[in-house]
Amino acid sequence: MIPDVELQLQVVIKSLTDNVLPAVDTNNELAVQQAQLSIATLQNVRSQLPLLQKTLLKDISLHLGLLDELAALAPGAPWSRPALALAEEINGILSDPKSGICEMQDKARLLRETISEILDSKELSDSDSAAKLVMSVAEQSLLIGRAYTKSMGFEPDATRVPDLSELVAS
Amino acid sequence: MAIELKSQVCRDQPSEAFIEYLQKKYPTETEIDEVLTRKLRNRRKRQECYTPVTLEQLVEATKKLLQEKIGNNFELTKPRWLSGGASMIQMAFHLSWQGPEGNVPTETDMVLRMSPMEPVVETSFKRESAIIAVVQKNQLLPVPSCYWVDETGEYLPYPAIVYGFVTGVAKPSTAPKVQVTGIGLNFGPHLRDKLAPKVIKQMANLHRFNAENLVIEGFDPISAGSNASVLREINWWRRVWEEDRGEEEPLIRVAAQWLVRNAPEVDHVSIVHNDLRSGNFLFEEKNAEITAWLDWELVSLGDRHQDLGWLLAYQFGHYAEDGSTFLASGLLPTEQFLALYEKETGMPVDREKLKYYDVLNTWKAAIIVLGTGYRVAKGGKTHQDVVVSWLSGIGYLVLNNLKNALNEVLV
C-alpha cells in the first residue's frame, strides 16, 4: 500500500528534524526536549518495525516453554489444564498466517499474566525450582528486551548487547 | 463482580471492587493506601488526557492557595517555568509577604511543584512536608523550607507543594576535561574530593537520627526489631505493579516472593530518603558547600541500608580517570565510602542487608518505569508523556540488574 508505514515514518522524521525542530523557541526547554525525543522515538520505531513480529514470536516461544516447564513441576494442579489449553491456543495463533501483530501482542501479554498467576499459586509460590526456571528464561528474554531498546542510549556499553536481528533469527 | 486482572480495563477504569481487592491483598501504611486509592478513583473519574496548564492559570491558582493560607497581604511576581525532572511541573516565583508569623515584611523566592494529572510516582505531599519539618528542626541536613501543601488539588489543578527556592547546582557547570567511562554524574577530581566527605557526613546525620518514636502526620508507627515496615513497603510496590502494569513480568513476581520471605528486621529506625544520590543535592561550585537535598517525595521510615544501597548502585556511579576504579555516585570507591559511612554513623554496615535492599531498590525501580511509567504515558496523563515513555526504555536494563541482584542471593 502507498504510502507505506516505512515511508510515512521516514518523512515525518525528516520534516520534524529539518523544519519543525529548528523553529522551536530554544528558550522553551520543555518543547525542545520533547521535540527531540519525539524524533528519537519515531526513529526507534522505524528501526524496530521490521523485527517486531519476530520479536513477539520469540517472546511468546520463550514463555510458552516456561509455561510448559512450570506445568511439569505441578502436574494435576487445578490451573494446569487451562494453562496448557491456552498454550495450545497460542500455538495455533502462531502458526496462523492471518494472525496480526496486535493479536500476537495480546496473546503474549495474556501468556505472561497466566505465568505470573501460576507463580502465585499454592503449588508454586515460593518454589525454588519455579524461581530458577523464571530466572533462566529471563536471561534470554531480557537480552531481547535490551536489544530492542539498545538504540535508546541507556546501556552503559551497547557493544555488549547483541543486535536484535541475531537474537530473534531462530 | 469478578475482577478480570488479566485485562487492562481494570487498570484503565478501576472499579471500587478492584480497589477493595488491592487494599485487602496488599495492606500498606494508611497514608499510602489513601494516596493510591485517590489515584485510582481519579483515574476512573478522569478519562481525558492531561492538557497543559498555562503559567497564568498556575499563578491564579497559586494565589488562591496563598489567600487561603496567609490572607490577602502578599504579592506574587516574576513567575517562570523551571525545567528538570521527569515527574513534576515546576514554577518559580517571588513572594512579597508578611513572613511565617504574619507580621514581618519578607521577600522570598519560591518554587511551586505540582503533579501532572498522574505523575510517574504517586506520592504524599503530606508525608514529604512532615519529614522536611523534622529534618529542619533537628538540623540533620540542609533542605529547602517547605511552606504550603495543596494535598488534593483543592486550589491548584493538581496536588502541589511550595518550597523556598535554594541556590546551587546539581552538577558542575563545566564538564571535566578527562572523559571517564560509565554512566552517572561526574564531578571531576577536585570537586568530588570536597563533596564526598560532606555527602557522607550529612547522610550519616540523617540516618543516625532515631525515628522510632516519631509521631508525625502521614506515617504509621514503626518499631525497631520488626520487619513489619519492610513488608508494608513491599506491599506498597506490589500494589502499584498490580494497579499500573501494561505487561506482566514473571521476574517481578519471583523477586516479590523472595523479598517477602527474606524481609529483614530493622535494627535502627532511620528517615529513609529513598532517592539519595548525586543529582539530588545542590551545591555551591565555588566552595562545594551542599545547599540542599531535594526530591523527598518517596521518603519513608525504615532501614538506612535502603538509602545506602541506592546511592551505591551501579547506575549512579562511574569509573574514575584511571578507567578502573568505580566511584559510587561519582564520589568515592565503594569500600572507602562504606568505611567512612560506618565511622560517621557509628553503626555497622550489614552486607547481607545491602544485598537485600539492592534487590528491593531495583525491583521498585522496575515497577516505576515499566508499570506506572507505562500506564501514565498510555493514559496521556502527564505534561511529558514522550519523556516518560522514553524512560521506560531503561526497564529491561533495570530488570537485568534485578536478575543479577537476585542471582547473588538465591541459593
Coordinates of C-alpha atoms in Angstrom, one line a residue:
Chain A
M1 CA 0.0 0.0 0.0
I2 CA 1.2 3.5 -0.8
P3 CA 2.2 5.4 1.3
D4 CA 3.7 2.6 3.3
V5 CA 4.5 2.8 7.0
E6 CA 8.2 3.0 6.3
L7 CA 7.7 6.0 4.1
Q8 CA 5.4 7.7 6.5
L9 CA 7.9 7.4 9.3
Q10 CA 10.7 8.5 7.2
V11 CA 9.0 11.7 6.0
V12 CA 7.7 12.6 9.5
I13 CA 11.2 12.2 10.9
K14 CA 12.8 14.3 8.2
S15 CA 10.1 17.0 8.4
L16 CA 10.5 17.3 12.2
T17 CA 14.2 17.3 12.1
D18 CA 14.7 19.7 9.1
N19 CA 11.8 22.2 9.6
V20 CA 10.0 21.9 12.9
L21 CA 12.7 21.4 15.5
P22 CA 14.8 24.4 14.2
A23 CA 11.7 26.6 14.5
V24 CA 11.1 25.7 18.2
D25 CA 12.0 28.5 20.6
T26 CA 15.2 27.4 22.1
N27 CA 14.2 29.2 25.4
N28 CA 11.3 26.7 25.7
E29 CA 13.3 23.8 27.1
L30 CA 10.3 21.6 27.5
A31 CA 9.3 22.0 23.9
V32 CA 12.9 21.4 22.6
Q33 CA 13.4 18.3 24.7
Q34 CA 10.0 16.8 23.7
A35 CA 10.6 17.6 20.0
Q36 CA 14.0 15.9 20.2
L37 CA 12.5 12.9 22.0
S38 CA 9.6 12.7 19.6
I39 CA 12.0 12.4 16.7
A40 CA 14.1 9.8 18.5
T41 CA 11.0 7.8 19.4
L42 CA 9.9 7.7 15.7
Q43 CA 13.5 6.7 14.7
N44 CA 13.4 3.9 17.2
V45 CA 10.0 2.7 15.9
R46 CA 11.2 2.8 12.3
S47 CA 14.3 0.8 13.1
Q48 CA 12.5 -1.9 15.1
L49 CA 9.4 -2.2 13.0
P50 CA 10.8 -4.8 10.6
L51 CA 11.7 -7.0 13.6
L52 CA 8.6 -6.5 15.7
Q53 CA 6.8 -9.6 14.6
K54 CA 9.9 -11.9 15.0
T55 CA 10.5 -10.3 18.4
L56 CA 6.9 -11.1 19.5
L57 CA 7.2 -14.6 18.2
K58 CA 10.4 -15.2 20.1
D59 CA 9.0 -13.8 23.3
I60 CA 5.9 -16.0 23.0
S61 CA 8.0 -19.0 22.2
L62 CA 10.3 -18.5 25.3
H63 CA 7.3 -18.0 27.6
L64 CA 5.4 -21.0 26.1
G65 CA 8.4 -23.1 27.0
L66 CA 8.4 -21.6 30.5
L67 CA 4.7 -22.4 30.9
D68 CA 5.3 -26.0 29.9
E69 CA 8.1 -26.4 32.4
L70 CA 6.1 -24.8 35.2
A71 CA 3.2 -27.0 34.5
A72 CA 5.5 -30.0 34.6
L73 CA 6.5 -29.0 38.2
A74 CA 2.9 -29.4 39.4
P75 CA 1.1 -32.0 37.3
G76 CA -2.5 -32.2 38.3
A77 CA -2.7 -28.7 39.7
P78 CA -6.1 -27.1 39.1
W79 CA -4.6 -24.4 36.8
S80 CA -2.6 -27.0 34.8
R81 CA -5.3 -27.9 32.3
P82 CA -6.5 -24.3 31.5
A83 CA -2.9 -23.2 31.2
L84 CA -2.0 -25.9 28.7
A85 CA -5.2 -25.2 26.8
L86 CA -4.1 -21.6 26.5
A87 CA -0.7 -22.7 25.3
E88 CA -2.3 -24.8 22.6
E89 CA -4.5 -21.9 21.5
I90 CA -1.5 -19.6 21.3
N91 CA 0.5 -22.2 19.3
G92 CA -2.4 -22.2 16.9
I93 CA -2.3 -18.4 16.5
L94 CA 1.4 -18.5 15.9
S95 CA 1.1 -20.8 13.0
D96 CA -1.9 -19.0 11.5
P97 CA -0.8 -16.6 8.8
K98 CA -3.9 -14.5 9.4
S99 CA -2.7 -13.5 12.9
G100 CA -1.8 -9.8 13.1
I101 CA 0.8 -8.1 15.3
C102 CA -1.8 -6.7 17.7
E103 CA -3.4 -10.1 18.2
M104 CA 0.1 -11.6 18.9
Q105 CA 0.8 -8.8 21.3
D106 CA -2.4 -9.5 23.2
K107 CA -1.6 -13.2 23.4
A108 CA 2.0 -12.6 24.5
R109 CA 0.6 -10.5 27.4
L110 CA -2.1 -13.0 28.3
L111 CA 0.6 -15.7 28.4
R112 CA 2.8 -13.6 30.8
E113 CA -0.2 -12.9 33.0
T114 CA -1.0 -16.6 33.2
I115 CA 2.5 -17.5 34.1
S116 CA 2.6 -14.9 36.9
E117 CA -0.7 -16.2 38.2
I118 CA 0.7 -19.7 38.3
L119 CA 3.8 -18.5 40.1
D120 CA 1.5 -17.2 42.9
S121 CA -0.4 -20.5 43.1
K122 CA -0.4 -22.7 46.1
E123 CA 1.7 -25.2 44.3
L124 CA 4.4 -23.0 43.0
S125 CA 4.5 -20.0 45.2
D126 CA 8.0 -19.7 46.8
S127 CA 9.2 -22.7 44.8
D128 CA 12.9 -22.6 44.2
S129 CA 12.6 -24.7 41.1
A130 CA 10.0 -22.3 39.7
A131 CA 12.2 -19.3 40.5
K132 CA 15.1 -20.9 38.7
L133 CA 13.1 -21.6 35.6
V134 CA 11.9 -18.0 35.6
M135 CA 15.5 -16.7 36.0
S136 CA 16.7 -19.0 33.2
V137 CA 14.1 -17.7 30.7
A138 CA 14.7 -14.1 32.0
E139 CA 18.3 -14.5 30.9
Q140 CA 17.2 -14.7 27.3
S141 CA 14.0 -12.6 27.3
L142 CA 15.7 -9.7 29.0
L143 CA 18.5 -9.7 26.5
I144 CA 15.9 -9.5 23.7
G145 CA 14.3 -6.5 25.6
R146 CA 17.7 -4.8 26.0
A147 CA 18.5 -5.4 22.3
Y148 CA 15.1 -3.9 21.4
T149 CA 15.8 -0.8 23.4
K150 CA 19.6 -0.6 22.8
S151 CA 19.4 2.4 20.5
M152 CA 17.7 4.5 23.2
G153 CA 21.1 5.0 24.9
F154 CA 20.6 3.5 28.3
E155 CA 23.1 0.7 28.1
P156 CA 26.5 1.6 29.7
D157 CA 28.2 -0.3 26.9
A158 CA 25.9 -1.0 24.0
T159 CA 28.5 -3.2 22.3
R160 CA 27.9 -5.8 24.9
V161 CA 24.3 -6.3 23.8
P162 CA 23.8 -8.3 20.6
D163 CA 21.8 -7.0 17.8
L164 CA 18.1 -7.8 17.9
S165 CA 18.2 -9.4 14.5
E166 CA 20.7 -12.0 15.8
L167 CA 18.6 -12.8 18.8
V168 CA 15.3 -13.3 17.0
A169 CA 16.7 -15.0 13.9
S170 CA 15.7 -18.5 15.0
Chain B
M1 CA -18.4 -8.7 40.5
A2 CA -15.4 -10.7 39.3
I3 CA -12.3 -8.6 38.6
E4 CA -10.5 -9.6 35.4
L5 CA -6.9 -8.9 36.4
K6 CA -5.5 -10.0 33.1
S7 CA -7.4 -7.3 31.3
Q8 CA -6.1 -3.8 31.0
V9 CA -9.6 -2.4 31.5
C10 CA -9.4 -3.0 35.3
R11 CA -6.4 -0.7 35.3
D12 CA -7.6 2.0 32.9
Q13 CA -11.0 2.1 34.6
P14 CA -10.5 0.9 38.1
S15 CA -13.7 -0.2 39.9
E16 CA -14.3 0.1 43.6
A17 CA -14.2 -3.7 43.7
F18 CA -10.7 -3.6 42.2
I19 CA -9.6 -1.0 44.8
E20 CA -11.0 -3.2 47.6
Y21 CA -9.3 -6.2 46.3
L22 CA -5.9 -4.3 46.3
Q23 CA -6.4 -2.9 49.7
K24 CA -7.1 -6.4 51.1
K25 CA -4.4 -8.2 49.2
Y26 CA -1.6 -5.5 49.8
P27 CA -2.1 -3.7 53.1
T28 CA 0.2 -0.7 53.3
E29 CA 0.6 2.3 55.5
T30 CA -2.6 4.3 56.0
E31 CA -1.4 7.4 54.0
I32 CA 0.0 5.3 51.2
D33 CA -3.4 3.5 50.9
E34 CA -5.1 6.9 50.8
V35 CA -2.8 8.2 48.1
L36 CA -3.0 5.1 45.9
T37 CA -6.8 4.9 46.3
R38 CA -7.2 8.5 45.4
K39 CA -5.1 7.9 42.3
L40 CA -7.3 5.1 41.1
R41 CA -10.6 6.9 41.9
N42 CA -9.3 10.0 40.0
R43 CA -8.2 7.7 37.1
R44 CA -11.7 6.3 36.9
K45 CA -13.2 9.8 37.0
R46 CA -10.8 11.5 34.6
Q47 CA -10.8 9.5 31.4
E48 CA -9.5 12.5 29.5
C49 CA -5.8 13.3 28.9
Y50 CA -3.8 16.0 30.7
T51 CA -3.8 19.3 28.9
P52 CA -1.1 21.9 29.5
V53 CA -1.7 24.4 32.3
T54 CA -0.6 27.9 31.3
L55 CA 1.7 30.0 33.5
E56 CA -1.2 32.5 34.0
Q57 CA -3.5 29.7 35.2
L58 CA -0.9 28.4 37.6
V59 CA -0.3 31.9 39.0
E60 CA -4.0 32.4 39.6
A61 CA -4.4 29.1 41.3
T62 CA -1.3 29.6 43.4
K63 CA -2.7 32.9 44.6
K64 CA -5.9 31.1 45.7
L65 CA -3.8 28.7 47.7
L66 CA -1.9 31.6 49.3
Q67 CA -5.1 33.5 50.1
E68 CA -6.3 30.5 52.0
K69 CA -3.0 30.1 53.9
I70 CA -1.9 33.7 54.5
G71 CA -4.7 36.0 53.6
N72 CA -4.5 38.7 51.0
N73 CA -1.4 40.6 52.1
F74 CA 1.0 39.4 49.5
E75 CA 2.3 40.0 46.0
L76 CA 3.4 37.2 43.7
T77 CA 5.8 38.3 41.0
K78 CA 8.3 37.0 38.5
P79 CA 6.6 33.7 37.7
R80 CA 8.5 31.5 35.4
W81 CA 8.7 27.8 34.4
L82 CA 11.5 25.7 35.9
S83 CA 12.7 22.7 33.8
G84 CA 14.2 19.5 35.0
G85 CA 12.8 16.3 36.5
A86 CA 10.6 13.7 34.9
S87 CA 7.6 13.9 37.3
M88 CA 6.7 17.4 38.5
I89 CA 5.6 20.6 36.9
Q90 CA 7.6 23.4 38.4
M91 CA 7.1 27.2 38.6
A92 CA 9.5 29.6 40.3
F93 CA 8.2 32.9 41.7
H94 CA 8.9 35.7 44.0
L95 CA 6.7 36.4 47.0
S96 CA 6.4 39.6 49.0
W97 CA 4.5 38.7 52.1
Q98 CA 4.4 39.1 55.9
G99 CA 6.5 36.0 56.7
P100 CA 5.6 32.8 58.6
E101 CA 4.5 34.7 61.7
G102 CA 2.4 37.1 59.6
N103 CA 4.0 40.3 60.9
V104 CA 7.4 40.8 59.3
P105 CA 7.6 42.1 55.7
T106 CA 9.5 39.4 53.9
E107 CA 10.8 38.8 50.4
T108 CA 11.1 35.1 49.4
D109 CA 12.0 33.3 46.2
M110 CA 9.8 30.2 46.0
V111 CA 9.2 27.1 43.9
L112 CA 5.8 25.5 43.3
R113 CA 6.0 21.8 42.4
M114 CA 2.8 20.4 41.1
S115 CA 1.9 16.8 40.0
P116 CA 0.6 16.4 36.5
M117 CA -2.8 14.6 36.3
E118 CA -0.9 11.3 37.2
P119 CA 2.8 11.5 38.0
V120 CA 5.3 8.8 37.3
V121 CA 5.4 8.2 41.0
E122 CA 2.3 8.9 43.1
T123 CA 3.3 10.2 46.5
S124 CA 2.1 12.1 49.5
F125 CA 3.0 15.8 49.9
K126 CA 1.7 15.4 53.5
R127 CA 4.5 13.0 54.3
E128 CA 7.0 15.0 52.4
S129 CA 6.3 18.2 54.2
A130 CA 6.1 16.5 57.6
I131 CA 9.6 14.9 57.2
I132 CA 11.1 18.2 55.9
A133 CA 9.9 19.9 59.1
V134 CA 11.6 17.1 61.2
V135 CA 14.8 17.3 59.2
Q136 CA 15.0 21.1 59.5
K137 CA 14.0 21.2 63.2
N138 CA 16.8 18.7 64.1
Q139 CA 19.2 20.2 61.6
L140 CA 20.0 16.8 60.1
L141 CA 21.0 18.1 56.7
P142 CA 20.2 21.1 54.5
V143 CA 16.8 21.1 52.9
P144 CA 14.6 23.7 51.3
S145 CA 12.0 25.2 53.5
C146 CA 8.5 23.8 52.9
Y147 CA 5.8 26.4 53.2
W148 CA 2.5 25.1 52.0
V149 CA 0.8 22.0 50.6
D150 CA -2.3 21.5 48.5
E151 CA -2.7 17.8 49.2
T152 CA -5.6 17.0 46.9
G153 CA -5.6 19.8 44.3
E154 CA -8.2 21.8 46.0
Y155 CA -6.8 25.2 44.9
L156 CA -4.4 24.2 42.1
P157 CA -5.3 22.0 39.2
Y158 CA -3.5 19.0 40.8
P159 CA -1.7 18.3 44.2
A160 CA 1.2 20.7 44.8
I161 CA 3.8 21.8 47.3
V162 CA 5.5 25.1 47.8
Y163 CA 9.2 25.3 48.7
G164 CA 11.6 28.1 49.3
F165 CA 14.0 28.5 46.3
V166 CA 17.5 27.3 47.0
T167 CA 20.6 28.4 45.1
G168 CA 23.2 25.9 43.9
V169 CA 23.7 23.4 41.1
A170 CA 23.2 19.7 40.9
K171 CA 26.1 19.1 38.5
P172 CA 29.2 21.1 37.7
S173 CA 28.7 23.9 35.1
T174 CA 31.7 22.7 33.1
A175 CA 32.3 19.1 32.4
P176 CA 35.7 17.7 33.5
K177 CA 38.3 17.6 30.7
V178 CA 39.1 13.9 31.1
Q179 CA 36.4 11.6 29.6
V180 CA 35.6 8.8 32.0
T181 CA 33.7 5.6 31.1
G182 CA 30.4 4.6 32.6
I183 CA 27.2 6.5 33.5
G184 CA 26.4 8.7 36.5
L185 CA 27.3 12.3 37.5
N186 CA 31.0 13.2 37.1
F187 CA 32.0 16.0 39.5
G188 CA 35.6 15.9 38.5
P189 CA 38.5 15.0 40.8
H190 CA 38.7 18.5 42.5
L191 CA 35.1 18.8 43.4
R192 CA 34.5 15.2 44.3
D193 CA 37.2 15.2 46.9
K194 CA 35.5 18.1 48.6
L195 CA 32.0 16.9 48.2
A196 CA 32.4 13.2 49.2
P197 CA 33.0 13.8 53.0
K198 CA 30.2 16.3 53.2
V199 CA 27.7 13.9 51.5
I200 CA 28.7 11.1 53.8
K201 CA 28.5 13.2 56.9
Q202 CA 25.1 14.6 56.1
M203 CA 23.8 11.2 55.1
A204 CA 25.1 9.8 58.4
N205 CA 23.3 12.6 60.3
L206 CA 20.1 11.7 58.6
H207 CA 20.4 8.0 59.3
R208 CA 21.7 8.3 62.8
F209 CA 18.6 10.2 63.9
N210 CA 16.3 7.8 65.8
A211 CA 13.0 7.9 64.1
E212 CA 11.4 5.1 66.0
N213 CA 9.2 7.2 68.3
L214 CA 8.5 9.9 65.8
V215 CA 4.8 10.8 65.7
I216 CA 4.2 12.7 62.5
E217 CA 1.4 13.1 60.1
G218 CA 1.3 10.6 57.3
F219 CA 3.5 7.9 58.8
D220 CA 2.3 4.7 60.6
P221 CA 4.3 3.8 63.8
I222 CA 7.4 1.7 63.2
S223 CA 9.4 -0.3 65.7
A224 CA 13.0 -1.5 65.6
G225 CA 13.3 -5.2 65.9
S226 CA 10.5 -5.9 63.5
N227 CA 10.2 -6.4 59.7
A228 CA 6.6 -5.2 59.6
S229 CA 7.5 -1.9 57.9
V230 CA 9.5 -3.7 55.2
L231 CA 6.6 -6.0 54.4
R232 CA 4.3 -2.9 54.2
E233 CA 6.7 -1.3 51.8
I234 CA 6.8 -4.5 49.6
N235 CA 3.0 -4.4 49.6
W236 CA 3.1 -0.8 48.5
W237 CA 5.0 -1.6 45.4
R238 CA 3.2 -4.9 44.7
R239 CA 0.0 -2.9 44.7
V240 CA 1.5 -0.3 42.4
W241 CA 2.5 -3.1 40.0
E242 CA -1.0 -4.5 40.1
E243 CA -2.5 -1.1 39.5
D244 CA -0.4 0.1 36.7
R245 CA 1.4 -2.6 34.7
G246 CA 0.9 -2.9 31.0
E247 CA 2.7 -6.3 30.7
E248 CA 3.4 -8.8 33.4
E249 CA 6.9 -9.8 34.1
P250 CA 7.4 -13.1 35.9
L251 CA 10.8 -11.9 37.3
I252 CA 9.0 -9.2 39.3
R253 CA 6.7 -11.9 40.9
V254 CA 9.7 -14.1 41.8
A255 CA 11.5 -11.1 43.3
A256 CA 8.4 -10.1 45.3
Q257 CA 8.2 -13.6 46.8
W258 CA 11.9 -13.6 47.7
L259 CA 11.6 -10.1 49.3
V260 CA 8.7 -11.2 51.5
R261 CA 10.4 -14.4 52.5
N262 CA 13.6 -12.7 53.4
A263 CA 12.4 -9.3 54.8
P264 CA 15.0 -8.4 57.5
E265 CA 14.2 -6.7 60.8
V266 CA 15.0 -3.0 61.1
D267 CA 17.7 -2.6 63.7
H268 CA 17.6 1.2 63.9
V269 CA 14.7 3.2 62.5
S270 CA 16.0 5.9 60.2
I271 CA 14.5 8.5 58.0
V272 CA 15.0 7.0 54.6
H273 CA 15.0 9.4 51.7
N274 CA 14.7 6.7 49.0
D275 CA 16.4 8.6 46.3
L276 CA 19.6 9.7 48.0
R277 CA 22.3 10.1 45.3
S278 CA 24.3 12.5 43.3
G279 CA 21.9 14.7 41.3
N280 CA 19.6 15.1 44.2
F281 CA 21.6 17.6 46.2
L282 CA 22.5 21.2 45.2
F283 CA 25.9 22.7 46.0
E284 CA 27.8 25.9 45.5
E285 CA 30.5 25.3 43.0
K286 CA 32.9 27.9 44.5
N287 CA 33.3 26.1 47.8
A288 CA 31.5 22.8 47.4
E289 CA 29.0 23.6 50.2
I290 CA 25.9 21.5 49.9
T291 CA 22.9 23.9 50.0
A292 CA 20.0 21.5 49.9
W293 CA 18.9 17.9 49.5
L294 CA 15.9 17.6 47.2
D295 CA 13.2 15.2 46.0
W296 CA 11.8 13.9 49.3
E297 CA 8.6 12.6 47.8
L298 CA 9.4 8.9 48.4
V299 CA 10.6 9.3 51.9
S300 CA 9.8 6.6 54.4
L301 CA 10.8 5.4 57.9
G302 CA 12.9 2.3 57.8
D303 CA 16.4 0.8 57.3
R304 CA 19.3 3.0 56.4
H305 CA 20.7 0.2 54.1
Q306 CA 17.9 1.0 51.7
D307 CA 19.4 4.5 51.1
L308 CA 22.9 3.2 51.2
G309 CA 22.3 0.5 48.6
W310 CA 20.6 3.0 46.3
L311 CA 23.4 5.6 46.4
L312 CA 26.0 2.9 45.8
A313 CA 24.1 1.4 42.8
Y314 CA 25.9 1.0 39.5
Q315 CA 23.7 3.3 37.5
F316 CA 24.6 6.3 39.7
G317 CA 28.4 5.9 39.6
H318 CA 31.1 5.9 37.0
Y319 CA 34.7 4.9 36.6
A320 CA 37.4 7.3 37.7
E321 CA 40.1 8.8 35.4
D322 CA 42.2 5.7 35.8
G323 CA 39.5 3.8 33.9
S324 CA 39.2 1.0 36.5
T325 CA 38.2 2.5 39.9
F326 CA 34.4 2.6 40.2
L327 CA 33.2 5.7 42.1
A328 CA 29.9 5.3 43.9
S329 CA 27.7 8.2 43.0
G330 CA 30.8 9.8 41.4
L331 CA 32.3 10.4 44.9
L332 CA 34.4 7.6 46.3
P333 CA 35.3 4.0 45.7
T334 CA 32.5 1.9 47.3
E335 CA 34.6 0.3 50.1
Q336 CA 36.0 3.7 51.1
F337 CA 32.5 5.1 51.1
L338 CA 31.2 2.4 53.3
A339 CA 34.1 2.7 55.8
L340 CA 33.6 6.5 56.1
Y341 CA 29.9 6.0 56.5
E342 CA 30.4 3.5 59.3
K343 CA 32.7 5.9 61.0
E344 CA 30.3 8.8 60.7
T345 CA 27.2 6.9 61.8
G346 CA 28.8 4.8 64.4
M347 CA 26.6 2.0 63.1
P348 CA 27.9 -1.1 61.2
V349 CA 27.0 -1.7 57.5
D350 CA 25.4 -5.1 57.2
R351 CA 26.5 -6.5 53.8
E352 CA 23.6 -9.0 53.7
K353 CA 21.1 -6.2 54.2
L354 CA 22.8 -4.2 51.5
K355 CA 22.2 -7.1 49.1
Y356 CA 18.6 -7.4 50.2
Y357 CA 17.9 -3.7 49.6
D358 CA 19.7 -3.9 46.3
V359 CA 17.0 -6.3 45.2
L360 CA 14.3 -4.2 46.8
N361 CA 15.5 -0.9 45.2
T362 CA 16.0 -2.5 41.8
W363 CA 12.6 -4.2 41.9
K364 CA 10.9 -0.9 42.9
A365 CA 12.7 0.9 40.0
A366 CA 11.5 -1.7 37.5
I367 CA 7.9 -1.3 38.8
I368 CA 8.1 2.5 38.4
V369 CA 9.5 2.6 34.9
L370 CA 7.7 -0.4 33.5
G371 CA 4.5 -0.1 35.5
T372 CA 3.5 3.4 36.3
G373 CA 5.7 4.9 33.6
Y374 CA 3.7 2.8 31.0
R375 CA 0.3 3.5 32.5
V376 CA 0.5 7.3 32.8
A377 CA 2.0 7.7 29.4
K378 CA -0.6 5.5 27.8
G379 CA -3.3 7.4 29.5
G380 CA -1.8 10.7 28.4
K381 CA -1.7 11.8 32.0
T382 CA 1.5 13.9 32.2
H383 CA 2.9 17.1 30.7
Q384 CA 5.7 15.0 29.1
D385 CA 4.4 11.5 28.1
V386 CA 7.1 11.2 25.4
V387 CA 9.8 11.6 28.1
V388 CA 8.1 9.1 30.5
S389 CA 7.7 6.6 27.6
W390 CA 11.3 7.1 26.6
L391 CA 12.4 6.5 30.2
S392 CA 10.5 3.2 30.2
G393 CA 13.1 2.0 27.7
I394 CA 15.5 1.6 30.7
G395 CA 13.2 -1.1 32.0
Y396 CA 15.0 -4.2 30.6
L397 CA 18.3 -2.9 31.8
V398 CA 16.9 -2.4 35.3
L399 CA 15.3 -5.9 35.2
N400 CA 18.6 -7.3 34.2
N401 CA 20.1 -5.6 37.2
L402 CA 17.3 -7.2 39.3
K403 CA 18.1 -10.6 37.8
N404 CA 21.8 -10.2 38.7
A405 CA 21.0 -9.0 42.2
L406 CA 18.7 -12.0 42.7
N407 CA 21.3 -14.4 41.4
E408 CA 23.6 -13.2 44.1
V409 CA 21.1 -14.0 46.9
L410 CA 19.2 -17.0 45.6
V411 CA 20.6 -20.2 46.9

